[in-house]
Amino acid sequence: MFTTQEVIKGVNNISQQEQELIKAYLQGAIYCWCNTERKYDTFYARDFLGGNNTFWEGTPVETLYNHYLQVGNGNHDYAFSEAAKAAGRLLKSVLNDDKRIFEVM
């Protein structure tokens, strides 16, 4: 749940089941974040999906990457960028449905 009214955008071209798996994966990342000493620190989607966490193979996020890799004719940079944006939209949806309160910066 957010402290402000937020626009929640969907993700097209992957199944509802795939979206739910990605959202569960992201929910787990949020739980891990909130149960550490950093629980009061600001976090971004990149904290869960970027930097040391860009190896998506075997995770539900790989579905997004593979979709955009196909759409982008094998262009890794395009696929990574678009998959990260779509995952960010799904993360926002997860935060919106969460019982805890999140503030958008």
mmCIF file of the C-alpha atoms, coordinates in Angstrom:
data_MODEL
# 
_entry.id   MODEL 
# 
loop_
_atom_site.group_PDB 
_atom_site.id 
_atom_site.type_symbol 
_atom_site.label_atom_id 
_atom_site.label_alt_id 
_atom_site.label_comp_id 
_atom_site.label_asym_id 
_atom_site.label_entity_id 
_atom_site.label_seq_id 
_atom_site.pdbx_PDB_ins_code 
_atom_site.Cartn_x 
_atom_site.Cartn_y 
_atom_site.Cartn_z 
_atom_site.occupancy 
_atom_site.B_iso_or_equiv 
_atom_site.pdbx_formal_charge 
_atom_site.auth_seq_id 
_atom_site.auth_comp_id 
_atom_site.auth_asym_id 
_atom_site.auth_atom_id 
_atom_site.pdbx_PDB_model_num 
ATOM 1   C CA . MET A 1 1   ? 0.000  0.000   0.000   1.00 0.00 ? 1   MET A CA 1 
ATOM 2   C CA . PHE A 1 2   ? 1.272  3.466   -0.832  1.00 0.00 ? 2   PHE A CA 1 
ATOM 3   C CA . THR A 1 3   ? 1.016  6.697   1.143   1.00 0.00 ? 3   THR A CA 1 
ATOM 4   C CA . THR A 1 4   ? -0.013 8.455   -2.084  1.00 0.00 ? 4   THR A CA 1 
ATOM 5   C CA . GLN A 1 5   ? -2.325 7.590   -4.970  1.00 0.00 ? 5   GLN A CA 1 
ATOM 6   C CA . GLU A 1 6   ? -0.218 5.772   -7.566  1.00 0.00 ? 6   GLU A CA 1 
ATOM 7   C CA . VAL A 1 7   ? -0.886 4.689   -11.147 1.00 0.00 ? 7   VAL A CA 1 
ATOM 8   C CA . ILE A 1 8   ? -0.313 0.955   -11.497 1.00 0.00 ? 8   ILE A CA 1 
ATOM 9   C CA . LYS A 1 9   ? 0.466  -0.068  -15.077 1.00 0.00 ? 9   LYS A CA 1 
ATOM 10  C CA . GLY A 1 10  ? 0.214  -3.622  -16.294 1.00 0.00 ? 10  GLY A CA 1 
ATOM 11  C CA . VAL A 1 11  ? 2.546  -5.796  -18.323 1.00 0.00 ? 11  VAL A CA 1 
ATOM 12  C CA . ASN A 1 12  ? 1.424  -7.167  -21.658 1.00 0.00 ? 12  ASN A CA 1 
ATOM 13  C CA . ASN A 1 13  ? 2.552  -10.164 -23.682 1.00 0.00 ? 13  ASN A CA 1 
ATOM 14  C CA . ILE A 1 14  ? 3.213  -12.577 -20.837 1.00 0.00 ? 14  ILE A CA 1 
ATOM 15  C CA . SER A 1 15  ? 0.609  -14.771 -19.225 1.00 0.00 ? 15  SER A CA 1 
ATOM 16  C CA . GLN A 1 16  ? -1.151 -13.969 -15.976 1.00 0.00 ? 16  GLN A CA 1 
ATOM 17  C CA . GLN A 1 17  ? 0.473  -17.058 -14.444 1.00 0.00 ? 17  GLN A CA 1 
ATOM 18  C CA . GLU A 1 18  ? 3.946  -15.813 -15.443 1.00 0.00 ? 18  GLU A CA 1 
ATOM 19  C CA . GLN A 1 19  ? 3.150  -12.397 -13.995 1.00 0.00 ? 19  GLN A CA 1 
ATOM 20  C CA . GLU A 1 20  ? 2.041  -13.977 -10.717 1.00 0.00 ? 20  GLU A CA 1 
ATOM 21  C CA . LEU A 1 21  ? 5.297  -15.959 -10.498 1.00 0.00 ? 21  LEU A CA 1 
ATOM 22  C CA . ILE A 1 22  ? 7.348  -12.803 -11.059 1.00 0.00 ? 22  ILE A CA 1 
ATOM 23  C CA . LYS A 1 23  ? 5.287  -10.941 -8.468  1.00 0.00 ? 23  LYS A CA 1 
ATOM 24  C CA . ALA A 1 24  ? 5.831  -13.756 -5.935  1.00 0.00 ? 24  ALA A CA 1 
ATOM 25  C CA . TYR A 1 25  ? 9.575  -13.580 -6.643  1.00 0.00 ? 25  TYR A CA 1 
ATOM 26  C CA . LEU A 1 26  ? 9.552  -9.817  -6.075  1.00 0.00 ? 26  LEU A CA 1 
ATOM 27  C CA . GLN A 1 27  ? 7.428  -10.181 -2.933  1.00 0.00 ? 27  GLN A CA 1 
ATOM 28  C CA . GLY A 1 28  ? 10.095 -12.496 -1.561  1.00 0.00 ? 28  GLY A CA 1 
ATOM 29  C CA . ALA A 1 29  ? 12.752 -9.879  -2.287  1.00 0.00 ? 29  ALA A CA 1 
ATOM 30  C CA . ILE A 1 30  ? 10.685 -7.263  -0.434  1.00 0.00 ? 30  ILE A CA 1 
ATOM 31  C CA . TYR A 1 31  ? 10.271 -9.574  2.563   1.00 0.00 ? 31  TYR A CA 1 
ATOM 32  C CA . CYS A 1 32  ? 14.014 -10.166 2.654   1.00 0.00 ? 32  CYS A CA 1 
ATOM 33  C CA . TRP A 1 33  ? 14.706 -6.426  2.481   1.00 0.00 ? 33  TRP A CA 1 
ATOM 34  C CA . CYS A 1 34  ? 12.216 -5.603  5.223   1.00 0.00 ? 34  CYS A CA 1 
ATOM 35  C CA . ASN A 1 35  ? 13.613 -8.288  7.530   1.00 0.00 ? 35  ASN A CA 1 
ATOM 36  C CA . THR A 1 36  ? 17.190 -6.967  7.561   1.00 0.00 ? 36  THR A CA 1 
ATOM 37  C CA . GLU A 1 37  ? 18.927 -4.041  9.214   1.00 0.00 ? 37  GLU A CA 1 
ATOM 38  C CA . ARG A 1 38  ? 18.155 -2.062  6.059   1.00 0.00 ? 38  ARG A CA 1 
ATOM 39  C CA . LYS A 1 39  ? 14.386 -2.296  6.538   1.00 0.00 ? 39  LYS A CA 1 
ATOM 40  C CA . TYR A 1 40  ? 14.031 1.481   6.903   1.00 0.00 ? 40  TYR A CA 1 
ATOM 41  C CA . ASP A 1 41  ? 16.272 2.280   3.935   1.00 0.00 ? 41  ASP A CA 1 
ATOM 42  C CA . THR A 1 42  ? 14.862 3.353   0.601   1.00 0.00 ? 42  THR A CA 1 
ATOM 43  C CA . PHE A 1 43  ? 14.890 0.618   -2.017  1.00 0.00 ? 43  PHE A CA 1 
ATOM 44  C CA . TYR A 1 44  ? 14.492 0.582   -5.775  1.00 0.00 ? 44  TYR A CA 1 
ATOM 45  C CA . ALA A 1 45  ? 13.694 -2.144  -8.276  1.00 0.00 ? 45  ALA A CA 1 
ATOM 46  C CA . ARG A 1 46  ? 17.385 -2.119  -9.217  1.00 0.00 ? 46  ARG A CA 1 
ATOM 47  C CA . ASP A 1 47  ? 18.219 -3.329  -5.702  1.00 0.00 ? 47  ASP A CA 1 
ATOM 48  C CA . PHE A 1 48  ? 16.358 -6.552  -6.486  1.00 0.00 ? 48  PHE A CA 1 
ATOM 49  C CA . LEU A 1 49  ? 17.041 -6.852  -10.225 1.00 0.00 ? 49  LEU A CA 1 
ATOM 50  C CA . GLY A 1 50  ? 20.208 -4.874  -10.994 1.00 0.00 ? 50  GLY A CA 1 
ATOM 51  C CA . GLY A 1 51  ? 23.862 -4.853  -10.035 1.00 0.00 ? 51  GLY A CA 1 
ATOM 52  C CA . ASN A 1 52  ? 24.741 -8.225  -8.521  1.00 0.00 ? 52  ASN A CA 1 
ATOM 53  C CA . ASN A 1 53  ? 21.171 -9.408  -9.181  1.00 0.00 ? 53  ASN A CA 1 
ATOM 54  C CA . THR A 1 54  ? 21.169 -9.217  -12.987 1.00 0.00 ? 54  THR A CA 1 
ATOM 55  C CA . PHE A 1 55  ? 21.673 -12.960 -13.431 1.00 0.00 ? 55  PHE A CA 1 
ATOM 56  C CA . TRP A 1 56  ? 18.008 -13.800 -13.991 1.00 0.00 ? 56  TRP A CA 1 
ATOM 57  C CA . GLU A 1 57  ? 18.529 -17.278 -15.409 1.00 0.00 ? 57  GLU A CA 1 
ATOM 58  C CA . GLY A 1 58  ? 16.306 -19.749 -13.604 1.00 0.00 ? 58  GLY A CA 1 
ATOM 59  C CA . THR A 1 59  ? 14.160 -17.033 -12.032 1.00 0.00 ? 59  THR A CA 1 
ATOM 60  C CA . PRO A 1 60  ? 10.667 -15.998 -13.098 1.00 0.00 ? 60  PRO A CA 1 
ATOM 61  C CA . VAL A 1 61  ? 12.089 -12.673 -14.353 1.00 0.00 ? 61  VAL A CA 1 
ATOM 62  C CA . GLU A 1 62  ? 13.874 -14.608 -17.102 1.00 0.00 ? 62  GLU A CA 1 
ATOM 63  C CA . THR A 1 63  ? 10.470 -14.902 -18.823 1.00 0.00 ? 63  THR A CA 1 
ATOM 64  C CA . LEU A 1 64  ? 10.354 -11.126 -19.296 1.00 0.00 ? 64  LEU A CA 1 
ATOM 65  C CA . TYR A 1 65  ? 13.912 -11.008 -20.569 1.00 0.00 ? 65  TYR A CA 1 
ATOM 66  C CA . ASN A 1 66  ? 13.298 -13.823 -23.069 1.00 0.00 ? 66  ASN A CA 1 
ATOM 67  C CA . HIS A 1 67  ? 10.144 -12.133 -24.334 1.00 0.00 ? 67  HIS A CA 1 
ATOM 68  C CA . TYR A 1 68  ? 11.929 -8.844  -24.991 1.00 0.00 ? 68  TYR A CA 1 
ATOM 69  C CA . LEU A 1 69  ? 14.945 -10.649 -26.425 1.00 0.00 ? 69  LEU A CA 1 
ATOM 70  C CA . GLN A 1 70  ? 12.637 -12.183 -29.020 1.00 0.00 ? 70  GLN A CA 1 
ATOM 71  C CA . VAL A 1 71  ? 10.821 -8.897  -29.700 1.00 0.00 ? 71  VAL A CA 1 
ATOM 72  C CA . GLY A 1 72  ? 14.153 -7.048  -29.954 1.00 0.00 ? 72  GLY A CA 1 
ATOM 73  C CA . ASN A 1 73  ? 15.622 -9.559  -32.439 1.00 0.00 ? 73  ASN A CA 1 
ATOM 74  C CA . GLY A 1 74  ? 18.260 -10.805 -30.034 1.00 0.00 ? 74  GLY A CA 1 
ATOM 75  C CA . ASN A 1 75  ? 19.363 -7.382  -28.775 1.00 0.00 ? 75  ASN A CA 1 
ATOM 76  C CA . HIS A 1 76  ? 20.501 -8.000  -25.180 1.00 0.00 ? 76  HIS A CA 1 
ATOM 77  C CA . ASP A 1 77  ? 20.575 -4.321  -24.163 1.00 0.00 ? 77  ASP A CA 1 
ATOM 78  C CA . TYR A 1 78  ? 17.021 -3.758  -25.410 1.00 0.00 ? 78  TYR A CA 1 
ATOM 79  C CA . ALA A 1 79  ? 15.759 -6.962  -23.751 1.00 0.00 ? 79  ALA A CA 1 
ATOM 80  C CA . PHE A 1 80  ? 17.412 -6.155  -20.422 1.00 0.00 ? 80  PHE A CA 1 
ATOM 81  C CA . SER A 1 81  ? 16.159 -2.568  -20.393 1.00 0.00 ? 81  SER A CA 1 
ATOM 82  C CA . GLU A 1 82  ? 12.565 -3.448  -21.298 1.00 0.00 ? 82  GLU A CA 1 
ATOM 83  C CA . ALA A 1 83  ? 12.434 -6.442  -18.947 1.00 0.00 ? 83  ALA A CA 1 
ATOM 84  C CA . ALA A 1 84  ? 13.692 -4.265  -16.096 1.00 0.00 ? 84  ALA A CA 1 
ATOM 85  C CA . LYS A 1 85  ? 10.981 -1.660  -16.808 1.00 0.00 ? 85  LYS A CA 1 
ATOM 86  C CA . ALA A 1 86  ? 8.270  -4.327  -16.917 1.00 0.00 ? 86  ALA A CA 1 
ATOM 87  C CA . ALA A 1 87  ? 9.566  -5.883  -13.684 1.00 0.00 ? 87  ALA A CA 1 
ATOM 88  C CA . GLY A 1 88  ? 9.460  -2.422  -12.110 1.00 0.00 ? 88  GLY A CA 1 
ATOM 89  C CA . ARG A 1 89  ? 5.789  -2.131  -13.053 1.00 0.00 ? 89  ARG A CA 1 
ATOM 90  C CA . LEU A 1 90  ? 5.108  -5.528  -11.493 1.00 0.00 ? 90  LEU A CA 1 
ATOM 91  C CA . LEU A 1 91  ? 7.039  -4.504  -8.365  1.00 0.00 ? 91  LEU A CA 1 
ATOM 92  C CA . LYS A 1 92  ? 4.839  -1.434  -8.043  1.00 0.00 ? 92  LYS A CA 1 
ATOM 93  C CA . SER A 1 93  ? 1.788  -3.694  -8.248  1.00 0.00 ? 93  SER A CA 1 
ATOM 94  C CA . VAL A 1 94  ? 3.216  -5.938  -5.506  1.00 0.00 ? 94  VAL A CA 1 
ATOM 95  C CA . LEU A 1 95  ? 3.870  -2.933  -3.262  1.00 0.00 ? 95  LEU A CA 1 
ATOM 96  C CA . ASN A 1 96  ? 0.371  -1.636  -3.895  1.00 0.00 ? 96  ASN A CA 1 
ATOM 97  C CA . ASP A 1 97  ? -1.136 -4.951  -2.743  1.00 0.00 ? 97  ASP A CA 1 
ATOM 98  C CA . ASP A 1 98  ? 1.145  -5.284  0.295   1.00 0.00 ? 98  ASP A CA 1 
ATOM 99  C CA . LYS A 1 99  ? -0.343 -4.685  3.757   1.00 0.00 ? 99  LYS A CA 1 
ATOM 100 C CA . ARG A 1 100 ? 2.631  -2.573  4.798   1.00 0.00 ? 100 ARG A CA 1 
ATOM 101 C CA . ILE A 1 101 ? 2.846  1.111   3.886   1.00 0.00 ? 101 ILE A CA 1 
ATOM 102 C CA . PHE A 1 102 ? 5.373  2.307   1.301   1.00 0.00 ? 102 PHE A CA 1 
ATOM 103 C CA . GLU A 1 103 ? 6.243  5.859   0.387   1.00 0.00 ? 103 GLU A CA 1 
ATOM 104 C CA . VAL A 1 104 ? 7.111  6.673   -3.220  1.00 0.00 ? 104 VAL A CA 1 
ATOM 105 C CA . MET A 1 105 ? 10.129 8.940   -3.542  1.00 0.00 ? 105 MET A CA 1 
# 
